[in-house]
Short mmCIF file of C-alpha atoms in Angstrom, two decimals:
data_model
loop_
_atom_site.label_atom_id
_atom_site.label_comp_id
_atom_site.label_asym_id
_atom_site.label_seq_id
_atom_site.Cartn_x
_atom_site.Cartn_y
_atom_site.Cartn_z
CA UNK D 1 80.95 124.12 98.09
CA UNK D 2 77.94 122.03 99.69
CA UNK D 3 74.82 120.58 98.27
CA UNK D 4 75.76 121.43 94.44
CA UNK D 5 74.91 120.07 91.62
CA UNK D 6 77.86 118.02 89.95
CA UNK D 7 76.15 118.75 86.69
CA UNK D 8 76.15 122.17 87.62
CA UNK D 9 79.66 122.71 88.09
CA UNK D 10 80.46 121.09 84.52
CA UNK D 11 78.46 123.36 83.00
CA UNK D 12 79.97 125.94 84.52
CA UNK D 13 83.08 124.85 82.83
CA UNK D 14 81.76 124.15 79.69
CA UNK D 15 81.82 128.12 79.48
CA UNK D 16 85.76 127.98 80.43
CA UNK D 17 87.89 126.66 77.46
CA UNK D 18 91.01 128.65 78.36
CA UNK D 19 90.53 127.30 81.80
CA UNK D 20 94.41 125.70 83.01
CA UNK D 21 93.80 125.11 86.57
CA UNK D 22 90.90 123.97 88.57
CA UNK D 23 90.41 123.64 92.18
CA UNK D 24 87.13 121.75 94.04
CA UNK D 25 86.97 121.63 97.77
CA UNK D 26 83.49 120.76 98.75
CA UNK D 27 81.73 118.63 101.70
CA UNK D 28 79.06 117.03 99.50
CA UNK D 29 78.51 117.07 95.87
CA UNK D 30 75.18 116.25 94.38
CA UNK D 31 75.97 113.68 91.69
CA UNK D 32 72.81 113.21 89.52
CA UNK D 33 71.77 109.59 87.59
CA UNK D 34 72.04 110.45 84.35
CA UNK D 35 75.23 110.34 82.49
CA UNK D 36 76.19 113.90 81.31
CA UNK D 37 78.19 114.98 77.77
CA UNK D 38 81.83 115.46 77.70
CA UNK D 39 83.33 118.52 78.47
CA UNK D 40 86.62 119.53 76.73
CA UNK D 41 88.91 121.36 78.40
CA UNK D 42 91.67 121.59 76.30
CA UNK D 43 94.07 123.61 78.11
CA UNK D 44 93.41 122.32 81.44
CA UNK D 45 96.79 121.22 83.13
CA UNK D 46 96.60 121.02 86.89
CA UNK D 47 93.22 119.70 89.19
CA UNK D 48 93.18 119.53 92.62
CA UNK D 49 89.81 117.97 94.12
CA UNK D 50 89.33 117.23 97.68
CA UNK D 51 86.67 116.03 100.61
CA UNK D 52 84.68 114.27 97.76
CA UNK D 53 83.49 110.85 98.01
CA UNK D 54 85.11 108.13 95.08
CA UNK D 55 81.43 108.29 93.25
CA UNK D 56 82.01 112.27 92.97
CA UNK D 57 84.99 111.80 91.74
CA UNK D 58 84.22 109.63 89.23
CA UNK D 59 81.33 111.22 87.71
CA UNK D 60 83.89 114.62 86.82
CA UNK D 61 86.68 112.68 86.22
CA UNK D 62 84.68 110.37 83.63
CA UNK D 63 82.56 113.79 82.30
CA UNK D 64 85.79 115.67 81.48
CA UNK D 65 88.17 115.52 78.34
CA UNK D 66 91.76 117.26 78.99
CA UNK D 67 94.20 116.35 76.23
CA UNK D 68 96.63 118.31 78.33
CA UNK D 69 96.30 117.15 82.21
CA UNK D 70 99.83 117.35 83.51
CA UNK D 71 98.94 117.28 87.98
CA UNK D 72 95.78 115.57 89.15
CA UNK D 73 95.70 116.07 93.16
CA UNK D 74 93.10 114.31 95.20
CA UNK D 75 94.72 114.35 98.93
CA UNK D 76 91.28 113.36 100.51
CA UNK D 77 88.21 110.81 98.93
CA UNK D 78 85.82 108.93 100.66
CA UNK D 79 85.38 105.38 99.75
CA UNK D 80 82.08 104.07 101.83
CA UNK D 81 80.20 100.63 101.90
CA UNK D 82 78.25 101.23 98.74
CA UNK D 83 81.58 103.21 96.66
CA UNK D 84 84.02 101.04 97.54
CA UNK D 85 83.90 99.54 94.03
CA UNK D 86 86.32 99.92 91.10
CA UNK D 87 85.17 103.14 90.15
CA UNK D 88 88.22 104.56 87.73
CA UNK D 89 88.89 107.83 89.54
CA UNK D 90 91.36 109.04 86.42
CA UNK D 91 90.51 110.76 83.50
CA UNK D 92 91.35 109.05 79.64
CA UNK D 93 94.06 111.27 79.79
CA UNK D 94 95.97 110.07 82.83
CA UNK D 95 94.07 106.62 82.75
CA UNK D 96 96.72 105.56 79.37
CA UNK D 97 99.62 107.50 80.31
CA UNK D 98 102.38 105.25 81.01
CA UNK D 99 103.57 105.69 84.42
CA UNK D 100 107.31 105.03 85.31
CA UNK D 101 107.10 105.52 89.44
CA UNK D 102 104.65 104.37 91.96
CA UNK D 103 105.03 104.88 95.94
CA UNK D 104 101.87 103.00 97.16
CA UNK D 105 101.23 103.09 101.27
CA UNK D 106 98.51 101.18 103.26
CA UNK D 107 97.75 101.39 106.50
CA UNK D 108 97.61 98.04 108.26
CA UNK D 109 94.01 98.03 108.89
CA UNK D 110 93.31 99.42 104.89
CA UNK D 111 91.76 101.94 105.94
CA UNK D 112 93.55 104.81 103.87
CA UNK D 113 95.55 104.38 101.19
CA UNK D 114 98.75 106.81 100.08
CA UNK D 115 99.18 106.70 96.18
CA UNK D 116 101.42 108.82 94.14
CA UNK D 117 102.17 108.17 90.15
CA UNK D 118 104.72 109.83 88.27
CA UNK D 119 105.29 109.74 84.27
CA UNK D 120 107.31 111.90 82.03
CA UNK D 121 105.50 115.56 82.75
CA UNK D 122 102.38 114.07 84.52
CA UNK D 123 102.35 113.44 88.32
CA UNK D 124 99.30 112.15 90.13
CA UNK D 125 98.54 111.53 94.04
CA UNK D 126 95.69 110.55 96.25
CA UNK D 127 94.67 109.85 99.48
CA UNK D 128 91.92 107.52 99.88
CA UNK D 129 90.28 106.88 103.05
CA UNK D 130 87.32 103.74 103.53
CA UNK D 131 84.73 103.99 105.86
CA UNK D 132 81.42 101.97 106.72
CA UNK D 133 83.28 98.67 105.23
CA UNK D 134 84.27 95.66 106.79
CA UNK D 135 88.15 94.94 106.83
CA UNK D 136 87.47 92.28 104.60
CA UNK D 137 85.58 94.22 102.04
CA UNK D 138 89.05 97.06 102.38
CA UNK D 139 91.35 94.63 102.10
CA UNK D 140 89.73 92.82 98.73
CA UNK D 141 89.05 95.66 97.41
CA UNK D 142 92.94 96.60 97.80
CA UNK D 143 94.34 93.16 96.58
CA UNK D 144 91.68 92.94 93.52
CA UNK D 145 89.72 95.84 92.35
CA UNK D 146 91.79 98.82 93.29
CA UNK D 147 94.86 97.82 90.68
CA UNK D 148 93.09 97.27 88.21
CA UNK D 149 92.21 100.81 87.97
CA UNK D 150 95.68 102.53 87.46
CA UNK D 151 98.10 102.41 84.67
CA UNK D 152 100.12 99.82 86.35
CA UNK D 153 102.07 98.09 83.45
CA UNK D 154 104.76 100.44 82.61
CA UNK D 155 105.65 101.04 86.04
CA UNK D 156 109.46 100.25 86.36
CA UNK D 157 110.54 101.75 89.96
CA UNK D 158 107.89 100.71 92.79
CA UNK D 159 107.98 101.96 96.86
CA UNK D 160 106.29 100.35 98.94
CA UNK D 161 105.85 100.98 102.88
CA UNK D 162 105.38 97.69 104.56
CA UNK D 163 104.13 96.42 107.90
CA UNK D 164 103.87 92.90 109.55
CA UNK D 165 100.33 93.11 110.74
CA UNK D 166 98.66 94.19 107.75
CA UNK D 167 98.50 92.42 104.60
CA UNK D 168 101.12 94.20 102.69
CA UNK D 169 102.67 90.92 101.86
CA UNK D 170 99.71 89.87 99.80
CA UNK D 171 99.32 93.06 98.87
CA UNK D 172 102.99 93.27 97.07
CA UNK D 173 102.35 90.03 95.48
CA UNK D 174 99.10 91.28 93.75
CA UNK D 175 100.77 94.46 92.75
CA UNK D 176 103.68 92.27 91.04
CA UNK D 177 101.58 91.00 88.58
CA UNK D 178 100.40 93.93 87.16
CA UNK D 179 104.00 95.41 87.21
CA UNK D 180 106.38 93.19 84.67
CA UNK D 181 108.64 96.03 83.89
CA UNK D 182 109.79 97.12 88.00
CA UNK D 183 113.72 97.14 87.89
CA UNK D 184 113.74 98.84 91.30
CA UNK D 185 111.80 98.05 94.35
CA UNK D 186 111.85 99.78 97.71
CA UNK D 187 110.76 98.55 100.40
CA UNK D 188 110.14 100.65 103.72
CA UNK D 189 109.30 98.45 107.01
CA UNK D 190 107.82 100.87 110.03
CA UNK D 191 108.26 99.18 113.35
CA UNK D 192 105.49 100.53 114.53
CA UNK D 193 102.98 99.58 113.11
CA UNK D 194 104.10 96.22 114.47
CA UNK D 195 105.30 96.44 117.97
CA UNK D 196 104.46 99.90 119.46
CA UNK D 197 108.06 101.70 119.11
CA UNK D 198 110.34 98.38 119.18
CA UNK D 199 112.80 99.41 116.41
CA UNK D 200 114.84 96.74 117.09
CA UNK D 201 112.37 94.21 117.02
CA UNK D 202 113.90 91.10 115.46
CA UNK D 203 110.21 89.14 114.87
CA UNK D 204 108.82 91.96 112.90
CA UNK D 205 111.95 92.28 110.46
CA UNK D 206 112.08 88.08 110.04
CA UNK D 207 108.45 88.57 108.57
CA UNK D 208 110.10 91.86 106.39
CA UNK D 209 112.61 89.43 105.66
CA UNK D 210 110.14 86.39 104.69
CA UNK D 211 107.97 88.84 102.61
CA UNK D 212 111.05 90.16 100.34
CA UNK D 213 111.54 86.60 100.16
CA UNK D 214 108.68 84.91 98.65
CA UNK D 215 108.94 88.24 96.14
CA UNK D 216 112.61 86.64 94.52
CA UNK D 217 111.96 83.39 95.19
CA UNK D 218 108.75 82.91 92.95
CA UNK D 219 108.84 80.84 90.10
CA UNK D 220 105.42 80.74 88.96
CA UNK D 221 105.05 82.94 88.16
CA UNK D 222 108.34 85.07 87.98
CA UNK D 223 107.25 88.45 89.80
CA UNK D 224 109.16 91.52 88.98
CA UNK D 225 111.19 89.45 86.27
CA UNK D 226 113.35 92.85 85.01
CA UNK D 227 114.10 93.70 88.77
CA UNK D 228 117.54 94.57 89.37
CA UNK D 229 117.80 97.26 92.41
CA UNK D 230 116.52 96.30 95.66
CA UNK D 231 116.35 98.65 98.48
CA UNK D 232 114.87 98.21 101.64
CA UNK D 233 114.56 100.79 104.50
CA UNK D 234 114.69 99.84 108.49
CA UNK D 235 115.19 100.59 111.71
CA UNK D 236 117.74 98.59 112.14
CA UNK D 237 119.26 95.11 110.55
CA UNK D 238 120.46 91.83 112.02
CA UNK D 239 121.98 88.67 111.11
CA UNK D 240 118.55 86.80 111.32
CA UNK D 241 117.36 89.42 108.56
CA UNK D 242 120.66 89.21 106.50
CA UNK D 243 120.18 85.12 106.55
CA UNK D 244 116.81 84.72 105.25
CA UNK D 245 117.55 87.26 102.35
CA UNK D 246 120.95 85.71 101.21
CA UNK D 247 119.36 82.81 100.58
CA UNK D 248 116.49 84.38 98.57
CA UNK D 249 118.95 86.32 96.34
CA UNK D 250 120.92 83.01 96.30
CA UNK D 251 117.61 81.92 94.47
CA UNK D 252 117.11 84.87 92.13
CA UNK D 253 120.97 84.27 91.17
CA UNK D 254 120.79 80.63 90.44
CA UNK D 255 117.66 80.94 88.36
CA UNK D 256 119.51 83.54 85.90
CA UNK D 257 117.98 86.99 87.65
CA UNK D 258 121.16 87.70 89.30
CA UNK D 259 120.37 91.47 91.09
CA UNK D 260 122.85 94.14 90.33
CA UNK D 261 122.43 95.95 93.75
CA UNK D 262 121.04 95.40 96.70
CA UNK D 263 120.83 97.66 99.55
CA UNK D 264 120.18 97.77 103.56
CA UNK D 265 119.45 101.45 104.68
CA UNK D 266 119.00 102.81 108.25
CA UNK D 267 115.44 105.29 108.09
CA UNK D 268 116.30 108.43 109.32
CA UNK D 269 113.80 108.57 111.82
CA UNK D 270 116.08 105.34 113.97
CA UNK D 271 119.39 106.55 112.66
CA UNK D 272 120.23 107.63 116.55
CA UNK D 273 119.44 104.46 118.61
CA UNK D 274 121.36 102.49 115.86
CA UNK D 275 124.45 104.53 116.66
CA UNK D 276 123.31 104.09 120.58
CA UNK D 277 122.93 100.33 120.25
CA UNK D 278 126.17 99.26 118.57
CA UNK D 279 128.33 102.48 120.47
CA UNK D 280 131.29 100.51 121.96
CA UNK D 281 129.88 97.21 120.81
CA UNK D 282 131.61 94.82 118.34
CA UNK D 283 129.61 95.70 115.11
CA UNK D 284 128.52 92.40 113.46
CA UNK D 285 129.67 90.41 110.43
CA UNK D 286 127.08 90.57 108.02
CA UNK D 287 129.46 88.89 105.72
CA UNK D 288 129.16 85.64 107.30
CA UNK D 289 125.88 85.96 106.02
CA UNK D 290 126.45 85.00 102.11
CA UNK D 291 124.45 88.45 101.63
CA UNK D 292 126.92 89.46 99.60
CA UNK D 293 128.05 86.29 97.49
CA UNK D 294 124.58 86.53 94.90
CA UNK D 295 124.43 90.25 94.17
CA UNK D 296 127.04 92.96 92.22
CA UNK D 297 126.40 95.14 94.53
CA UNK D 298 125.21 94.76 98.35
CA UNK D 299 124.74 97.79 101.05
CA UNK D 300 124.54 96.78 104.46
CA UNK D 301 124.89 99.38 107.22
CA UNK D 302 127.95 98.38 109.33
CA UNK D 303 129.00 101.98 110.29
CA UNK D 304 127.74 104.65 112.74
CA UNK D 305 127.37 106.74 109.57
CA UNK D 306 123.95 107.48 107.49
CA UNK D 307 123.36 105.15 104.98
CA UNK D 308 120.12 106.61 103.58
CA UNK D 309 121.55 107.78 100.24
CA UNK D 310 120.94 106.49 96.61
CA UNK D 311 118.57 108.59 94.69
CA UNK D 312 119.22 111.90 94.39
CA UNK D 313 115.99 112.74 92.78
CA UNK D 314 114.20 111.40 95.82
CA UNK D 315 113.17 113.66 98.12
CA UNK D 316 110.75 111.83 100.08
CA UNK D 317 108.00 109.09 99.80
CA UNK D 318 106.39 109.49 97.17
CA UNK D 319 108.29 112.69 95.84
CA UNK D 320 111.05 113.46 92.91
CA UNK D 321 112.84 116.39 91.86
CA UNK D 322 111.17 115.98 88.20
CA UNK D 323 107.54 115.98 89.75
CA UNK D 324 104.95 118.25 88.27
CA UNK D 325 103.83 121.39 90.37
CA UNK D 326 100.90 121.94 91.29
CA UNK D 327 99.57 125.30 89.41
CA UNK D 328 99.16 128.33 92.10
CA UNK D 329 98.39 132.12 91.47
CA UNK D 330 98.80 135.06 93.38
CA UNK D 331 95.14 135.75 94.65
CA UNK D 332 95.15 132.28 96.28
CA UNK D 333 97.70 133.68 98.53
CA UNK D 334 97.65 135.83 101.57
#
């Protein structure tokens, strides 16, 4: 659709009750000043919305009532200088559910945004992309406004994708606070965004290393207080790396928030020039470390095997087994 009416379109469900799957691509809606009545859609289950702006999005999110929203799917908004505000972009519905996973990914500019939710039968994901905004104004409006616009507080396993230049380190910080119940973190670290294609940069996983750190080592306040599974995802580990952590679970175990596992994993994508770089070479003795002395459990990869198990109702970032589907029908296909 192009140059319609928002108001138009609700009417046009208004006359859809039975309605249990709606689908909006459109270049530009019209969105008018006025607020508009509520429109109930009581069997309404699965939306997919997409090349909107955030101030579209809002005004049909916030106009619609659906009791029985299961899959909101908004893979592309457009937050510009004058919309990048805290505009709620959830309905009621999905606004109070209690979410029990978030993966959350930034790009190290904050530019776009990656964002999927999951609670028991509702799954939501987004893709949000800024433009005509300063840096500055993206990356406040990440580490203020944004979180306070999701159902953060029941969130109790949290992935995060991580790079050096950006401000993900401030970023995880901010997102702590609003997440008191996270038992398991994940932590991804790309290389790349950091030093072209230098997996094996040691620099860029000291800073990984460093931001993990200041996460168990905070006192005031505690952040992630129930955490007890910590899993973090390179492209490839090193004593420096194992050091810095052992002494920040050292911390977390002294101070009575002893972790029951924690866990080093190889990323697929860099499981080959591990096995390249340590072929023939004596492997080293992460032991040495102490990174094992503070937790129950501790994962480090120390053989030319993959080590990227653990959840088998992971399938990738940002996707479970138990995820809702998004509702299809057989004239949408070819």
């Amino acid at each position: 659709m192009e140059q319609v009416d928002a108001s138009t379109v609700l009417c046009l469900l208004m006359n859809t009750p039975a309605l249990e799957s709606l689908d909006i691509i459109s270049s530009e809606l019209i969105v008018p000043l006025d607020c508009t009545s509520p429109v109930t859609l009581p069997c309404l289950k699965s939306v997919h919305i997409s090349h909107l702006t955030s101030a579209e999005v809002h005004y049909l999110m916030a106009a619609l009532d659906v009791p029985a929203l299961a899959l909101l799917d908004l893979p592309t908004v457009f937050m510009g200088g004058a919309t990048l505000l805290a505009l709620p972009l959830l309905p009621h519905a999905l606004a109070t559910h209690r979410m029990r996973r978030l993966a959350f990914n930034v790009d190290r500019d904050f530019g776009s945004v990656d964002i999927a939710l999951h609670g028991p039968g509702v799954s939501l994901s987004m893709h949000l992309h800024a433009y005509d905004a300063q840096k500055a104004e993206r990356v406040q409006w990440a580490l203020t406004a944004f979180p306070t616009t999701l159902p953060l507080s029941g969130v109790e396993e949290l992935h995060i994708q991580a790079s050096q230049r950006d401000a993900s380190e401030d970023l995880l910080l901010r997102l702590a606070v609003y997440m008191p119940e996270v038992s398991t973190l994940l932590i991804r670290h790309d290389p790349r965004d950091d030093y072209g294609d230098d997996y094996e940069n040691v620099e860029g996983h000291v800073a990984l290393a460093r931001m993990v750190a200041r996460v168990l080592t905070s006192d005031s306040p505690v952040l992630f207080p129930r955490l007890a599974h910590l899993e973090l995802i390179v492209s490839s580990t090193t004593l420096a790396l194992c050091r810095l952590l052992a002494r920040a679970l050292a911390h977390r175990d002294e101070s009575g928030r002893r972790l029951r596992k924690f866990c080093i994993r190889l990323d697929d994508e860099y499981l080959f020039h591990w096995k390249l770089m340590w072929e023939g070479k004596r492997k080293p003795n992460y032991k040495e470390t102490g990174i094992f002395d503070h937790v129950d459990v501790c994962e480090v990869p120390d053989e030319f095997e993959d080590s990227s198990g653990g959840d088998e109702q992971r399938l990738e970032w940002g996707r479970w087994r138990d995820c809702v589907q998004r509702t299809t029908h057989e004239y949408w296909r070819e």
